[in-house]
Short mmCIF file of C-alpha atoms and ligand atoms in Angstrom, two decimals:
data_model
loop_
_atom_site.label_atom_id
_atom_site.label_comp_id
_atom_site.label_asym_id
_atom_site.label_seq_id
_atom_site.Cartn_x
_atom_site.Cartn_y
_atom_site.Cartn_z
CA UNK A 1 -13.36 8.77 -0.97
CA UNK A 2 -9.77 9.83 -1.31
CA UNK A 3 -6.68 7.69 -1.53
CA UNK A 4 -3.65 9.24 0.17
CA UNK A 5 -0.17 7.83 0.19
CA UNK A 6 1.92 10.33 1.90
CA UNK A 7 1.93 11.08 5.61
CA UNK A 8 2.21 14.91 5.17
CA UNK A 9 -0.79 14.80 2.70
CA UNK A 10 -2.78 12.83 5.19
CA UNK A 11 -1.97 15.15 8.22
CA UNK A 12 -3.01 18.07 5.94
CA UNK A 13 -6.43 16.38 5.01
CA UNK A 14 -7.19 15.44 8.65
CA UNK A 15 -5.93 18.78 10.21
CA UNK A 16 -8.68 19.96 12.72
CA UNK A 17 -10.62 16.82 12.53
CA UNK A 18 -11.28 15.86 16.14
CA UNK A 19 -13.45 12.68 15.57
CA UNK A 20 -11.44 10.73 13.11
CA UNK A 21 -12.10 6.85 13.20
CA UNK A 22 -9.27 4.54 12.10
CA UNK A 23 -9.50 1.02 10.95
CA UNK A 24 -5.94 -0.26 10.37
CA UNK A 25 -5.71 -3.16 7.88
CA UNK A 26 -3.14 -4.94 5.62
CA UNK A 27 -5.55 -4.96 2.72
CA UNK A 28 -7.12 -8.01 0.99
CA UNK A 29 -10.31 -6.96 2.56
CA UNK A 30 -13.10 -9.20 3.50
CA UNK A 31 -16.46 -8.83 5.37
CA UNK A 32 -14.61 -8.90 8.79
CA UNK A 33 -12.77 -5.79 7.79
CA UNK A 34 -15.80 -4.25 6.33
CA UNK A 35 -17.94 -4.71 9.46
CA UNK A 36 -15.21 -2.84 11.34
CA UNK A 37 -15.37 0.10 8.77
CA UNK A 38 -19.17 0.03 9.22
CA UNK A 39 -18.71 0.24 12.92
CA UNK A 40 -16.23 3.18 12.50
CA UNK A 41 -18.82 4.96 10.27
CA UNK A 42 -21.06 4.94 13.44
CA UNK A 43 -18.34 6.08 15.69
CA UNK A 44 -16.83 9.13 13.89
CA UNK A 45 -15.92 11.09 10.76
CA UNK A 46 -13.87 11.13 8.77
CA UNK A 47 -13.35 7.30 8.62
CA UNK A 48 -9.79 6.34 7.57
CA UNK A 49 -8.89 2.78 6.63
CA UNK A 50 -5.21 2.20 6.32
CA UNK A 51 -3.84 -0.46 3.95
CA UNK A 52 -0.25 -1.31 4.66
CA UNK A 53 1.32 -4.68 4.64
CA UNK A 54 3.80 -4.34 7.49
CA UNK A 55 6.99 -5.97 6.83
CA UNK A 56 8.00 -5.59 10.43
CA UNK A 57 5.44 -8.20 11.74
CA UNK A 58 6.44 -10.92 9.44
CA UNK A 59 9.25 -13.31 10.26
CA UNK A 60 11.68 -14.10 7.39
CA UNK A 61 10.08 -17.42 6.66
CA UNK A 62 6.59 -15.99 6.75
CA UNK A 63 4.33 -14.93 3.84
CA UNK A 64 5.24 -11.17 3.42
CA UNK A 65 6.05 -11.51 -0.23
CA UNK A 66 3.06 -13.52 -1.11
CA UNK A 67 0.60 -11.84 1.27
CA UNK A 68 -2.43 -11.06 -0.95
CA UNK A 69 -2.48 -7.55 -2.25
CA UNK A 70 -5.68 -6.50 -3.83
CA UNK A 71 -5.72 -2.77 -3.73
CA UNK A 72 -8.26 -2.03 -6.47
CA UNK A 73 -10.84 -4.48 -5.04
CA UNK A 74 -10.16 -3.08 -1.62
CA UNK A 75 -10.80 0.52 -2.65
CA UNK A 76 -14.10 -0.48 -4.25
CA UNK A 77 -15.21 -2.26 -1.09
CA UNK A 78 -14.21 0.62 1.18
CA UNK A 79 -16.14 3.13 -0.94
CA UNK A 80 -19.19 1.07 -0.66
CA UNK A 81 -19.14 1.06 3.13
CA UNK A 82 -18.62 4.71 3.55
CA UNK A 83 -14.90 5.00 4.23
CA UNK A 84 -13.69 8.58 3.63
CA UNK A 85 -9.88 8.22 3.33
CA UNK A 86 -7.69 5.27 2.47
CA UNK A 87 -4.28 5.85 3.76
CA UNK A 88 -1.97 3.49 1.66
CA UNK A 89 1.63 4.39 2.28
CA UNK A 90 4.34 2.38 0.63
CA UNK A 91 7.31 0.80 2.45
CA UNK A 92 9.62 3.63 1.92
CA UNK A 93 6.92 6.19 3.39
CA UNK A 94 6.52 4.20 6.54
CA UNK A 95 10.03 2.91 7.01
CA UNK A 96 12.28 5.47 5.31
CA UNK A 97 15.12 4.32 7.37
CA UNK A 98 15.70 1.04 9.22
CA UNK A 99 13.14 1.14 12.11
CA UNK A 100 15.56 1.01 15.01
CA UNK A 101 13.09 2.27 17.67
CA UNK A 102 10.40 -0.22 18.29
CA UNK A 103 7.72 -1.04 20.81
CA UNK A 104 8.70 -3.67 23.17
CA UNK A 105 5.70 -5.77 24.29
CA UNK A 106 5.77 -7.06 27.88
CA UNK A 107 7.14 -10.52 28.68
CA UNK A 108 4.29 -12.82 29.56
CA UNK A 109 1.90 -11.21 27.12
CA UNK A 110 3.93 -10.42 23.95
CA UNK A 111 5.73 -13.76 24.05
CA UNK A 112 3.03 -16.17 24.79
CA UNK A 113 0.41 -17.86 22.41
CA UNK A 114 0.84 -16.03 19.05
CA UNK A 115 4.10 -14.46 20.28
CA UNK A 116 5.54 -17.87 21.13
CA UNK A 117 5.04 -19.19 17.73
CA UNK A 118 5.69 -15.81 15.88
CA UNK A 119 8.57 -14.09 17.84
CA UNK A 120 8.74 -10.32 17.14
CA UNK A 121 5.21 -10.38 15.68
CA UNK A 122 3.63 -8.14 18.47
CA UNK A 123 6.64 -5.81 18.46
CA UNK A 124 6.03 -5.36 14.71
CA UNK A 125 2.37 -4.82 15.20
CA UNK A 126 2.69 -2.39 18.00
CA UNK A 127 5.44 -0.44 16.25
CA UNK A 128 3.34 0.04 13.08
CA UNK A 129 0.10 0.84 15.02
CA UNK A 130 1.90 3.43 17.11
CA UNK A 131 3.22 4.96 13.92
CA UNK A 132 -0.36 4.85 12.23
CA UNK A 133 -1.77 6.55 15.35
CA UNK A 134 0.86 9.22 15.00
CA UNK A 135 0.01 9.65 11.27
CA UNK A 136 -3.72 9.72 11.69
CA UNK A 137 -4.26 10.90 15.20
CA UNK A 138 -7.64 9.14 15.41
CA UNK A 139 -10.15 9.66 18.20
CA UNK A 140 -11.16 6.04 17.82
CA UNK A 141 -9.44 3.06 16.40
CA UNK A 142 -11.19 -0.29 15.76
CA UNK A 143 -9.56 -3.72 15.86
CA UNK A 144 -11.23 -7.09 15.38
CA UNK A 145 -11.53 -9.68 17.95
CA UNK A 146 -10.28 -12.35 15.52
CA UNK A 147 -6.76 -11.14 16.55
CA UNK A 148 -7.66 -11.33 20.22
CA UNK A 149 -4.18 -11.08 21.56
CA UNK A 150 -3.26 -8.18 19.22
CA UNK A 151 -6.43 -6.28 20.48
CA UNK A 152 -5.43 -6.85 24.20
CA UNK A 153 -1.86 -5.80 23.46
CA UNK A 154 -2.79 -2.73 21.62
CA UNK A 155 -5.18 -1.71 24.37
CA UNK A 156 -2.35 -2.04 26.93
CA UNK A 157 0.07 -0.12 24.77
CA UNK A 158 -2.64 2.71 24.46
CA UNK A 159 -3.11 2.68 28.32
CA UNK A 160 0.54 2.45 29.35
CA UNK A 161 1.83 4.98 26.77
CA UNK A 162 -1.06 7.44 27.37
CA UNK A 163 -2.05 7.47 23.79
CA UNK A 164 -5.09 9.73 23.12
CA UNK A 165 -7.09 7.20 21.21
CA UNK A 166 -10.08 5.10 22.14
CA UNK A 167 -9.68 1.41 21.21
CA UNK A 168 -12.94 -0.27 20.13
CA UNK A 169 -13.39 -4.09 19.45
CA UNK A 170 -15.21 -5.49 16.47
CA UNK A 171 -16.78 -8.97 16.56
CA UNK A 172 -15.53 -11.89 14.56
CA UNK A 173 -17.22 -12.40 11.26
CA UNK A 174 -17.64 -16.00 10.24
CA UNK A 175 -18.37 -17.95 7.13
CA UNK A 176 -21.73 -19.94 7.20
CA UNK A 177 -19.77 -22.96 8.33
CA UNK A 178 -18.22 -21.10 11.22
CA UNK A 179 -14.73 -20.43 9.63
CA UNK A 180 -13.63 -17.14 10.82
CA UNK A 181 -12.97 -14.74 7.94
CA UNK A 182 -9.25 -14.22 7.37
CA UNK A 183 -7.18 -12.88 4.46
CA UNK A 184 -5.33 -16.11 4.73
CA UNK A 185 -8.38 -18.31 4.05
CA UNK A 186 -7.77 -17.75 0.22
CA UNK A 187 -4.58 -19.93 0.64
CA UNK A 188 -6.79 -22.86 1.38
CA UNK A 189 -7.27 -25.42 -1.31
CA UNK A 190 -10.90 -26.79 -1.93
CA UNK A 191 -10.68 -29.81 0.39
CA UNK A 192 -8.72 -27.66 3.00
CA UNK A 193 -11.49 -25.14 2.90
CA UNK A 194 -14.07 -27.60 3.80
CA UNK A 195 -11.83 -28.90 6.65
CA UNK A 196 -10.96 -25.38 7.87
CA UNK A 197 -14.37 -25.11 9.63
CA UNK A 198 -13.36 -27.68 12.07
CA UNK A 199 -11.02 -25.37 13.87
CA UNK A 200 -14.09 -23.52 15.03
CA UNK A 201 -15.98 -26.70 15.70
CA UNK A 202 -13.10 -28.18 17.89
CA UNK A 203 -12.77 -24.95 19.70
CA UNK A 204 -16.61 -24.83 20.27
CA UNK A 205 -16.51 -28.39 21.61
CA UNK A 206 -13.80 -27.27 24.05
CA UNK A 207 -15.88 -24.28 25.16
CA UNK A 208 -18.95 -26.47 25.58
CA UNK A 209 -16.92 -28.61 28.15
CA UNK A 210 -15.93 -25.46 30.09
CA UNK A 211 -19.49 -24.26 30.03
CA UNK A 212 -20.66 -27.62 31.33
CA UNK A 213 -18.42 -27.01 34.46
CA UNK A 214 -15.29 -28.97 33.60
CA UNK A 215 -12.21 -27.29 35.08
CA UNK A 216 -9.43 -29.46 33.95
CA UNK A 217 -8.52 -27.02 31.23
CA UNK A 218 -5.18 -28.83 30.29
CA UNK A 219 -7.24 -32.05 29.60
CA UNK A 220 -9.77 -30.14 27.53
CA UNK A 221 -6.96 -28.42 25.50
CA UNK A 222 -5.09 -31.72 24.97
CA UNK A 223 -8.21 -33.39 23.84
CA UNK A 224 -8.87 -30.64 21.29
CA UNK A 225 -5.33 -30.66 20.00
CA UNK A 226 -5.49 -34.42 19.69
CA UNK A 227 -8.68 -34.16 17.52
CA UNK A 228 -7.06 -31.62 15.29
CA UNK A 229 -3.98 -33.81 14.81
CA UNK A 230 -6.29 -36.77 13.98
CA UNK A 231 -7.90 -34.62 11.40
CA UNK A 232 -4.55 -33.78 9.86
CA UNK A 233 -3.94 -30.28 11.36
CA UNK A 234 -0.66 -29.23 12.95
CA UNK A 235 -1.92 -27.17 15.99
CA UNK A 236 0.24 -24.73 17.65
CA UNK A 237 -1.95 -24.18 20.64
CA UNK A 238 -5.49 -24.57 21.99
CA UNK A 239 -5.53 -22.52 25.15
CA UNK A 240 -8.15 -21.62 27.62
CA UNK A 241 -7.08 -18.33 29.20
CA UNK A 242 -8.41 -15.56 31.42
CA UNK A 243 -9.70 -12.75 29.12
CA UNK A 244 -8.17 -9.95 31.16
CA UNK A 245 -4.54 -10.88 30.69
CA UNK A 246 -4.51 -14.13 28.84
CA UNK A 247 -2.90 -15.94 31.81
CA UNK A 248 -3.66 -19.48 32.69
CA UNK A 249 -6.84 -19.71 34.85
CA UNK A 250 -6.81 -21.33 38.16
CA UNK A 251 -8.31 -24.78 37.58
CA UNK A 252 -9.52 -25.52 41.04
CA UNK A 253 -10.70 -22.00 41.94
CA UNK A 254 -13.90 -21.42 40.19
CA UNK A 255 -15.36 -24.82 40.31
CA UNK A 256 -14.13 -25.85 43.71
CA UNK A 257 -14.74 -22.65 45.57
CA UNK A 258 -17.91 -21.14 46.91
CA UNK A 259 -18.99 -17.81 48.01
CA UNK A 260 -20.05 -16.90 51.60
CA UNK A 261 -23.78 -18.16 50.99
CA UNK A 262 -22.38 -21.41 49.48
CA UNK A 263 -23.06 -20.72 45.90
CA UNK A 264 -20.33 -21.72 43.60
CA UNK A 265 -18.09 -18.78 42.73
CA UNK A 266 -18.37 -17.43 39.24
CA UNK A 267 -15.33 -18.31 37.17
CA UNK A 268 -13.40 -15.23 35.76
CA UNK A 269 -14.19 -14.32 32.07
CA UNK A 270 -12.42 -16.86 29.96
CA UNK A 271 -11.47 -17.06 26.26
CA UNK A 272 -10.59 -20.17 24.21
CA UNK A 273 -7.85 -19.48 21.59
CA UNK A 274 -6.65 -21.66 18.78
CA UNK A 275 -3.87 -21.57 16.16
CA UNK A 276 -3.29 -24.40 13.80
CA UNK A 277 -1.81 -25.14 10.31
CA UNK A 278 -3.76 -26.88 7.69
CA UNK A 279 -1.41 -27.75 4.94
CA UNK A 280 0.82 -24.59 4.67
CA UNK A 281 -1.97 -22.23 5.84
CA UNK A 282 -1.90 -21.12 9.53
CA UNK A 283 -5.38 -20.17 10.87
CA UNK A 284 -6.25 -18.69 14.25
CA UNK A 285 -9.68 -18.42 15.99
CA UNK A 286 -11.05 -17.69 19.39
CA UNK A 287 -14.30 -17.79 21.38
CA UNK A 288 -15.22 -15.70 24.42
CA UNK A 289 -16.64 -18.13 26.97
CA UNK A 290 -19.81 -16.68 28.51
O1 LIG B 1 -4.41 -7.02 12.01
C1 LIG B 1 -3.84 -6.54 11.08
O2 LIG B 1 -4.26 -6.52 9.99
C2 LIG B 1 -2.41 -5.99 11.40
O3 LIG B 1 -1.78 -6.67 12.37
C3 LIG B 1 -2.47 -4.43 11.70
C4 LIG B 1 -3.19 -4.18 13.00
C5 LIG B 1 -3.21 -3.74 10.50
C6 LIG B 1 -1.06 -3.91 11.90
O4 LIG B 1 -0.28 -4.24 10.69
#
């Protein structure tokens, strides 16, 4: 496995490689990232994992400076799962001058949910992802479903800008108690860590209500938010949304309507998404509703 820090050296290494698979990361790798790299190994060669903590996607009050940087451990983990190249540029390599050209994400998608609570986040993500695609020229790039909205926004960017890359999704990897793996879990104190699994539990309970046929989504969301508040969380949102564009689903439609034969119409595919702070740690999670 090679570690490459410079864009020109990376391009040289990958010259003529038609099947490169890329896993973009900000490092501090856990099993969630490693499962994406294993998926990449099945999809193409060489497998490139990028490690770059992207200043552009952090608001001034967020944790850019304290974001965990564990490069040596990350390299060991990546070598074990069959990564071929680590691309680890520094700030000056990715942003040699102020990044004035940026990807503007669409209103109604980039400014809802995560975008509402983290203004500029998706602009920062899309800008660096586009730059990484231009550096690596991957055939396939793999993004985890844990960042559900990010995955959707990147997919749309690729489609609308005709980028020649195939985007694949990787499943969420969870701890035994259901907590979605995340680099930010390491910020949790011991008591917070045992409480943290409740984000998934509360979200699962909301999903069960939808699966049982309830269609008052606002009431389900409000109840889930209230449960989190009672448990000491500060929720930003619990949202039941359409999977295709994250818009608010029509409450009356799926449950109330019927097809020509009188059978209840199937609801559109939905996803339940959550973001909440526990102490000073902000966690996100989501569950696709089947
Ligand atoms: O999901 C992440 O770790 C980051 O948002 C990404 C895609 C690597 C861009 O910095």
